[in-house]
Short mmCIF file of C-alpha atoms in Angstrom, two decimals:
data_model
loop_
_atom_site.label_atom_id
_atom_site.label_comp_id
_atom_site.label_asym_id
_atom_site.label_seq_id
_atom_site.Cartn_x
_atom_site.Cartn_y
_atom_site.Cartn_z
CA PHE A 1 135.98 77.15 54.63
CA ILE A 2 133.85 77.20 57.78
CA VAL A 3 131.86 80.18 58.99
CA TRP A 4 131.20 80.29 62.71
CA VAL A 5 128.27 82.36 63.98
CA PHE A 6 128.44 83.26 67.65
CA TYR A 7 125.44 84.38 69.71
CA ILE A 8 125.89 86.23 72.93
CA TYR A 9 123.49 85.13 75.64
CA ASN A 10 122.86 87.28 78.69
CA ILE A 11 121.92 85.52 81.89
CA LEU A 12 120.13 87.34 84.70
CA GLN A 13 119.20 85.43 87.83
CA VAL A 14 116.15 86.27 89.93
CA PRO A 15 117.08 86.37 93.65
CA ASP A 16 115.67 83.51 95.72
CA GLN A 17 113.75 85.93 97.95
CA TYR A 18 111.41 86.70 95.04
CA GLY A 19 110.55 83.07 94.35
CA THR A 20 110.61 81.17 91.08
CA ILE A 21 109.64 82.72 87.74
CA ARG A 22 106.04 82.09 86.67
CA ALA A 23 105.60 84.56 83.79
CA VAL A 24 107.66 86.92 81.62
CA ALA A 25 106.40 89.84 79.52
CA GLU A 26 108.12 92.39 77.31
CA GLY A 27 108.21 95.96 78.62
CA LYS A 28 109.27 99.31 77.18
CA ALA A 29 112.56 99.48 75.25
CA ASP A 30 114.88 96.81 76.65
CA GLN A 31 112.87 96.33 79.85
CA PHE A 32 110.89 93.23 80.71
CA LEU A 33 108.49 92.18 83.46
CA VAL A 34 108.75 89.02 85.52
CA GLY A 35 106.02 87.50 87.70
CA THR A 36 107.10 85.13 90.46
CA SER A 37 105.64 82.45 92.71
CA ARG A 38 105.78 84.80 95.71
CA ASN A 39 103.45 87.44 94.28
CA PHE A 40 106.22 89.73 93.05
CA VAL A 41 106.16 91.59 89.75
CA LEU A 42 109.71 92.66 88.86
CA ARG A 43 110.77 95.16 86.22
CA GLY A 44 114.32 95.13 84.95
CA THR A 45 116.94 94.92 82.22
CA PHE A 46 119.92 92.66 81.72
CA ASN A 47 122.23 95.55 82.52
CA ASP A 48 120.49 97.10 85.54
CA GLY A 49 118.95 94.09 87.25
CA PHE A 50 115.49 94.01 88.82
CA GLN A 51 113.28 96.46 90.70
CA VAL A 52 110.13 95.44 92.57
CA GLU A 53 106.98 96.85 90.95
CA VAL A 54 104.36 94.92 92.92
CA GLN A 55 104.62 92.83 96.07
CA GLY A 56 101.93 90.95 97.94
CA HIS A 57 101.41 88.20 100.49
CA THR A 58 101.80 84.60 99.39
CA ASP A 59 99.56 82.83 101.88
CA GLU A 60 96.26 83.36 103.67
CA LEU A 61 95.94 86.91 105.01
CA TRP A 62 94.29 87.60 108.40
CA GLY A 63 96.10 90.29 110.37
CA LEU A 64 95.18 93.95 109.74
CA ALA A 65 95.84 97.12 111.74
CA THR A 66 95.50 100.81 110.81
CA HIS A 67 97.73 103.52 112.26
CA PRO A 68 96.06 105.71 114.93
CA PHE A 69 96.87 109.02 113.21
CA LYS A 70 98.77 108.34 109.96
CA ASP A 71 97.70 107.01 106.58
CA LEU A 72 99.38 103.67 107.18
CA LEU A 73 98.13 100.12 107.51
CA LEU A 74 99.87 96.91 108.52
CA THR A 75 99.11 93.38 107.37
CA CYS A 76 100.44 89.98 108.44
CA ALA A 77 99.76 86.55 106.97
CA GLN A 78 100.53 82.85 107.04
CA ASP A 79 103.58 83.50 104.86
CA LYS A 80 105.29 85.02 107.97
CA GLN A 81 105.54 88.41 106.26
CA VAL A 82 104.61 91.66 108.01
CA CYS A 83 103.99 94.53 105.58
CA LEU A 84 103.46 98.24 106.28
CA TRP A 85 101.57 100.03 103.48
CA ASN A 86 100.94 103.70 102.72
CA SER A 87 97.24 104.13 101.94
CA VAL A 88 97.74 107.47 100.15
CA ASP A 89 100.71 106.69 97.90
CA HIS A 90 99.71 103.00 97.71
CA THR A 91 103.27 101.95 98.30
CA LEU A 92 104.99 99.43 100.54
CA GLU A 93 106.84 101.23 103.34
CA TRP A 94 108.65 98.15 104.64
CA THR A 95 108.35 94.42 105.09
CA ARG A 96 109.79 92.03 107.66
CA LEU A 97 109.87 88.25 107.87
CA LEU A 98 108.88 86.82 111.27
CA GLU A 99 109.86 83.48 112.74
CA GLU A 100 106.29 82.18 112.44
CA PRO A 101 102.98 83.09 110.75
CA GLY A 102 101.20 86.22 111.98
CA HIS A 103 97.46 86.21 112.67
CA CYS A 104 96.54 89.55 114.27
CA ALA A 105 98.06 92.97 114.92
CA ASP A 106 97.47 96.34 116.57
CA PHE A 107 99.25 99.69 116.79
CA HIS A 108 100.04 101.30 120.12
CA PRO A 109 98.00 104.55 120.55
CA SER A 110 101.26 106.49 120.18
CA GLY A 111 101.90 104.84 116.82
CA ILE A 112 105.50 104.11 117.82
CA VAL A 113 105.25 100.31 117.97
CA VAL A 114 102.99 97.59 116.62
CA ALA A 115 102.25 94.18 118.15
CA ILE A 116 101.76 91.04 116.02
CA GLY A 117 100.16 87.88 117.44
CA THR A 118 100.98 84.42 116.07
CA HIS A 119 99.57 80.88 116.03
CA SER A 120 101.86 79.62 118.78
CA GLY A 121 100.87 82.11 121.51
CA ARG A 122 103.93 84.28 120.97
CA TRP A 123 103.62 87.94 120.05
CA PHE A 124 106.20 90.27 118.60
CA VAL A 125 106.57 94.01 119.13
CA LEU A 126 108.13 95.89 116.21
CA ASP A 127 109.23 99.49 115.85
CA ALA A 128 106.72 101.01 113.40
CA GLU A 129 109.34 103.28 111.84
CA THR A 130 112.40 101.05 111.55
CA ARG A 131 110.70 97.57 111.68
CA ASP A 132 113.28 96.59 114.33
CA LEU A 133 112.27 93.92 116.83
CA VAL A 134 111.56 95.54 120.21
CA SER A 135 110.52 92.49 122.25
CA ILE A 136 109.00 89.00 122.15
CA HIS A 137 106.41 87.70 124.62
CA THR A 138 104.57 84.40 125.10
CA ASP A 139 101.02 83.97 126.40
CA GLY A 140 100.15 80.28 126.39
CA ASN A 141 100.56 77.97 123.42
CA GLU A 142 97.32 78.60 121.53
CA GLN A 143 96.63 80.86 118.57
CA LEU A 144 96.28 84.56 119.37
CA SER A 145 93.14 85.79 117.61
CA VAL A 146 93.08 89.44 118.68
CA MET A 147 95.73 91.97 119.69
CA ARG A 148 94.55 95.23 121.29
CA TYR A 149 96.30 98.03 123.15
CA SER A 150 94.45 99.95 125.85
CA VAL A 151 93.51 103.49 124.87
CA GLY A 152 95.32 104.61 128.03
CA ASP A 153 92.48 106.44 129.76
CA ILE A 154 91.97 104.07 132.70
CA PRO A 155 92.65 105.86 136.01
CA SER A 156 94.91 104.29 138.62
CA GLY A 157 93.24 101.95 141.08
CA CYS A 158 90.87 100.31 138.57
CA LYS A 159 88.91 97.18 139.51
CA LEU A 160 87.74 94.04 137.72
CA ILE A 161 84.04 94.12 136.78
CA ARG A 162 82.42 90.75 137.50
CA ASN A 163 78.72 91.38 136.84
CA ARG A 164 77.51 91.48 133.24
CA SER A 165 74.89 94.09 134.09
CA ASP A 166 77.66 96.54 134.97
CA CYS A 167 78.90 96.41 131.37
CA LYS A 168 75.64 96.87 129.49
CA ASP A 169 75.86 100.67 129.05
CA ILE A 170 79.62 101.11 128.72
CA ASP A 171 80.64 103.49 125.95
CA TRP A 172 83.59 101.69 124.36
CA ALA A 173 86.28 103.72 122.60
CA THR A 174 86.31 101.14 119.79
CA TYR A 175 83.95 98.34 118.86
CA THR A 176 85.14 95.16 117.13
CA CYS A 177 83.19 92.45 118.95
CA VAL A 178 80.80 90.45 116.76
CA LEU A 179 78.48 89.86 119.73
CA GLY A 180 76.66 92.55 121.66
CA PHE A 181 73.38 94.42 121.99
CA GLN A 182 74.52 97.17 119.61
CA VAL A 183 75.41 94.69 116.85
CA PHE A 184 73.20 91.62 117.21
CA GLY A 185 71.20 92.70 114.15
CA VAL A 186 74.14 91.95 111.85
CA TRP A 187 73.68 88.19 112.23
CA PRO A 188 71.61 86.65 109.42
CA GLU A 189 68.97 84.03 110.06
CA GLY A 190 70.39 80.52 110.06
CA SER A 191 73.97 81.62 110.64
CA ASP A 192 76.21 78.96 112.18
CA GLY A 193 78.13 81.43 114.34
CA THR A 194 81.31 81.38 112.26
CA ASP A 195 80.03 83.18 109.15
CA ILE A 196 81.20 86.59 110.41
CA ASN A 197 84.98 86.86 110.52
CA ALA A 198 85.42 90.49 111.62
CA LEU A 199 83.44 93.58 112.55
CA VAL A 200 84.46 97.19 113.13
CA ARG A 201 82.64 100.40 113.98
CA SER A 202 83.67 103.64 112.31
CA ARG A 203 85.23 106.25 114.55
CA ASN A 204 82.34 108.63 113.92
CA ARG A 205 80.04 105.87 115.24
CA LYS A 206 77.70 105.93 112.25
CA VAL A 207 78.54 102.73 110.40
CA ILE A 208 79.47 99.10 111.07
CA ALA A 209 81.60 97.25 108.53
CA LEU A 210 81.52 93.47 108.52
CA ALA A 211 83.57 90.73 106.83
CA ASP A 212 81.92 87.38 106.13
CA ASP A 213 82.72 83.91 104.79
CA PHE A 214 80.93 84.54 101.49
CA CYS A 215 83.37 87.01 99.87
CA LYS A 216 81.26 90.01 100.95
CA VAL A 217 81.81 93.24 102.85
CA HIS A 218 78.63 94.45 104.57
CA LEU A 219 77.70 97.89 105.86
CA PHE A 220 75.11 98.45 108.59
CA GLN A 221 73.88 101.51 110.43
CA TYR A 222 75.21 101.79 113.99
CA PRO A 223 73.76 100.88 116.41
CA CYS A 224 72.35 97.73 114.82
CA SER A 225 70.04 96.35 117.49
CA LYS A 226 67.17 95.23 115.25
CA PRO A 227 66.92 91.55 114.22
CA LYS A 228 67.58 90.92 110.53
CA ALA A 229 68.73 94.51 110.07
CA PRO A 230 69.04 95.67 106.45
CA SER A 231 72.50 95.99 104.99
CA HIS A 232 74.34 96.44 101.75
CA LYS A 233 76.70 93.81 100.40
CA TYR A 234 79.82 94.67 98.43
CA SER A 235 81.69 92.24 96.19
CA ALA A 236 85.41 92.62 95.56
CA HIS A 237 87.11 89.58 97.07
CA SER A 238 87.24 86.13 95.47
CA SER A 239 87.65 84.37 98.81
CA HIS A 240 86.31 84.72 102.34
CA VAL A 241 86.90 88.21 103.77
CA THR A 242 89.06 87.90 106.86
CA ASN A 243 89.28 91.41 108.32
CA VAL A 244 88.05 95.01 108.02
CA SER A 245 89.27 98.27 109.55
CA PHE A 246 88.62 101.99 109.11
CA THR A 247 91.56 104.36 108.74
CA HIS A 248 92.22 106.97 111.42
CA SER A 249 90.03 109.63 109.74
CA ASP A 250 87.26 107.26 108.60
CA GLY A 251 88.31 108.33 105.11
CA HIS A 252 88.92 104.75 103.99
CA LEU A 253 87.79 101.25 104.84
CA ILE A 254 90.35 98.47 104.42
CA SER A 255 89.35 94.84 103.87
CA THR A 256 91.56 91.77 103.51
CA GLY A 257 90.94 88.49 101.72
CA GLY A 258 91.91 85.02 102.84
CA LYS A 259 92.83 82.72 99.98
CA ASP A 260 92.89 85.56 97.44
CA MET A 261 95.53 87.30 99.61
CA SER A 262 94.25 90.71 98.49
CA ILE A 263 93.87 94.06 100.22
CA MET A 264 90.92 96.26 99.21
CA GLN A 265 90.87 99.97 99.99
CA TRP A 266 87.45 101.65 100.04
CA ARG A 267 87.40 105.46 100.06
CA VAL A 268 84.72 107.34 102.01
CA ILE A 269 83.37 110.51 100.36
CA GLU A 270 80.75 112.72 101.98
CA LYS A 271 78.56 114.94 99.85
CA VAL A 272 75.38 116.95 100.27
CA SER A 273 72.69 117.33 97.62
CA LEU A 274 70.43 120.38 98.00
CA SER A 275 67.24 121.42 96.22
CA GLN A 276 67.19 121.97 92.45
CA ASN A 277 67.76 125.70 92.88
CA ASP A 278 70.80 125.22 95.12
CA ASN A 279 74.36 124.18 94.36
CA ILE A 280 75.76 120.81 95.43
CA VAL A 281 78.62 121.23 97.88
CA GLU A 282 81.06 118.77 99.41
CA ILE A 283 81.28 118.60 103.19
CA SER A 284 83.59 116.94 105.68
CA SER A 285 82.69 114.10 108.01
CA ALA A 286 82.89 116.39 111.04
CA SER A 287 79.99 118.49 109.73
CA LEU A 288 77.62 115.63 108.92
CA PRO A 289 74.49 114.96 111.02
CA ALA A 290 74.53 111.98 113.33
CA VAL A 291 72.06 109.90 111.29
CA SER A 292 73.15 108.87 107.82
CA GLU A 293 72.05 106.97 104.74
CA LYS A 294 74.42 105.05 102.45
CA VAL A 295 74.14 105.04 98.66
CA ALA A 296 76.50 104.27 95.80
CA GLN A 297 77.53 106.97 93.36
CA GLU A 298 78.69 106.46 89.78
CA SER A 299 80.24 108.70 87.19
CA SER A 300 78.09 107.01 84.53
CA PRO A 301 74.24 107.16 84.30
CA THR A 302 72.48 106.73 87.64
CA SER A 303 70.71 103.54 88.58
CA GLU A 304 68.38 102.58 91.36
CA ILE A 305 69.48 100.02 93.95
CA PRO A 306 67.24 96.97 94.55
CA PRO A 307 65.72 96.10 97.94
CA ALA A 308 67.89 95.07 100.89
CA ASN A 309 69.79 91.78 100.75
CA GLU A 310 69.06 91.36 97.01
CA GLU A 311 71.42 92.01 94.10
CA ASP A 312 70.22 93.38 90.76
CA SER A 313 72.32 95.19 88.20
CA THR A 314 69.39 96.36 86.00
CA PRO A 315 69.80 100.13 85.47
CA VAL A 316 66.79 102.34 86.23
CA GLU A 317 66.49 106.10 86.11
CA SER A 318 66.29 107.74 89.52
CA PRO A 319 65.91 111.32 90.76
CA ALA A 320 68.44 113.32 92.76
CA THR A 321 69.02 112.33 96.38
CA PRO A 322 69.52 114.37 99.58
CA VAL A 323 72.76 114.34 101.56
CA GLU A 324 75.28 111.59 100.70
CA ASP A 325 78.33 109.85 102.14
CA ALA A 326 80.25 107.67 99.66
CA VAL A 327 82.84 104.94 99.97
CA GLU A 328 85.03 103.98 97.03
CA ALA A 329 87.11 100.79 96.73
CA GLU A 330 90.49 101.16 95.06
CA VAL A 331 92.91 98.60 93.62
CA GLU A 332 96.52 99.70 93.66
CA PRO A 333 99.65 98.33 91.98
CA ASP A 334 101.15 97.36 95.32
CA GLY A 335 98.38 94.93 96.09
CA ILE A 336 95.96 97.47 97.53
CA GLU A 337 92.97 97.29 95.20
CA GLU A 338 90.95 100.22 93.89
CA GLN A 339 87.34 100.31 92.70
CA ASN A 340 85.24 102.76 90.66
CA GLU A 341 82.39 105.09 91.67
CA VAL A 342 78.74 104.31 91.13
CA GLN A 343 75.89 106.72 91.75
CA SER A 344 72.36 105.72 92.65
CA GLU A 345 69.62 106.47 95.14
CA VAL A 346 68.02 104.52 97.94
CA SER A 347 65.33 105.43 100.41
CA SER A 348 65.92 102.54 102.81
CA PRO A 349 68.84 100.22 103.64
CA GLU A 350 69.53 98.18 100.47
CA PRO A 351 72.33 96.03 99.01
CA LEU A 352 74.92 97.49 96.72
CA GLU A 353 75.05 97.26 92.95
CA THR A 354 78.16 96.55 90.90
CA ASN A 355 78.71 98.35 87.62
CA GLY A 356 80.73 95.47 86.14
CA GLN A 357 83.95 97.33 85.45
CA ALA A 358 87.40 96.20 86.56
CA PRO A 359 88.75 96.43 90.14
CA SER A 360 87.67 99.70 91.76
CA SER A 361 84.68 100.69 93.92
CA GLU A 362 82.97 103.49 95.80
CA ILE A 363 80.28 103.53 98.45
CA ASN A 364 78.25 106.65 99.21
CA GLU A 365 76.62 107.44 102.52
CA GLU A 366 73.52 109.62 102.36
CA ILE A 367 72.38 111.62 105.37
CA ALA A 368 68.68 110.91 105.81
CA GLU A 369 66.33 109.50 108.40
CA SER A 370 67.47 105.92 107.92
CA PRO A 371 70.89 104.80 106.59
CA THR A 372 71.48 102.74 103.48
CA ILE A 373 74.65 101.35 101.99
CA THR A 374 75.75 100.42 98.49
CA GLU A 375 78.86 99.54 96.49
CA SER A 376 80.44 99.25 93.07
CA GLN A 377 83.49 98.00 91.23
CA GLY A 378 85.57 99.69 88.62
CA GLU A 379 88.78 100.62 86.90
CA ASP A 380 91.69 98.43 85.89
CA SER A 381 94.67 98.43 88.15
CA PRO A 382 97.21 95.70 88.95
CA VAL A 383 96.52 93.50 91.91
CA SER A 384 98.86 91.32 93.87
#
């Protein structure tokens, strides 16, 4: 007689929008995880199908805009995707595919719409809530490098200023220009003029964040009008850093990578350290003095930061510091990366020190007579 053994095979197809399958891993119970060529991580079962766990961009990332009064940020890339992220929940609010690659973006001061500039000179206006297309405009046929809305405080009957001397003392509402008297100290000696990809001033006007071609995020004191000004360098990206932006409350700094297609979120924490007989209290940014000093703070043993523009991870004991303002980088499952805290002390502007842990980081800002800045990396968390 003949015995027939039948095996039942289940077939589950990954939708084309997620790309082709690159990796498969076993999950809990009957679940499994699938990684795709379009930076998706899917979780699912043969019975229930797939759910998106992680989504990221699939091509070089340049466009970045933070919401004027909400904890939201928008990114656009060469993959034609526009993504709106929640910086608190670290979730993707929505995504939309444009007709062409996006290169720059900006929210309207009302937060109702967002404009995205492209390589062809066209720019798209999307509803920030529904992602619906509001309008399309064309300005020439060259790449749009910057999109900016007016803050809306210009009175009627304004005039065009033609003399450069008339602009030298203007108090700008925002500052993102890489050239200017207030920021010329950020340029290193021997720079070819293209090494700095983006610059932004914090809304409290204390700090300048800078993105360069060497995978670094820099922090300077503002104004930075001294040649070869000291700074602190922070490592998190594996490719050139394309953009930086502070959130509406200066509570976080967002940085984007080019070829690594990553989004780093750095949290700003402000603390004050009193004398040995006093308690340490936490204060808000609104109550901090105008002049500040940046240091990195760590939950593990303290270590002293090396001199400016040098990197040294050798731990050294250091005493308590005065008033501090910290920034922590975080790596989140949705592609927004988080980094651990590191504590140390500096008495003058110095580069940051990395504690060598997995993706997470925090930068502390100390209130003193001259600002310093430092950074660290830390805890494991999925990245896109």
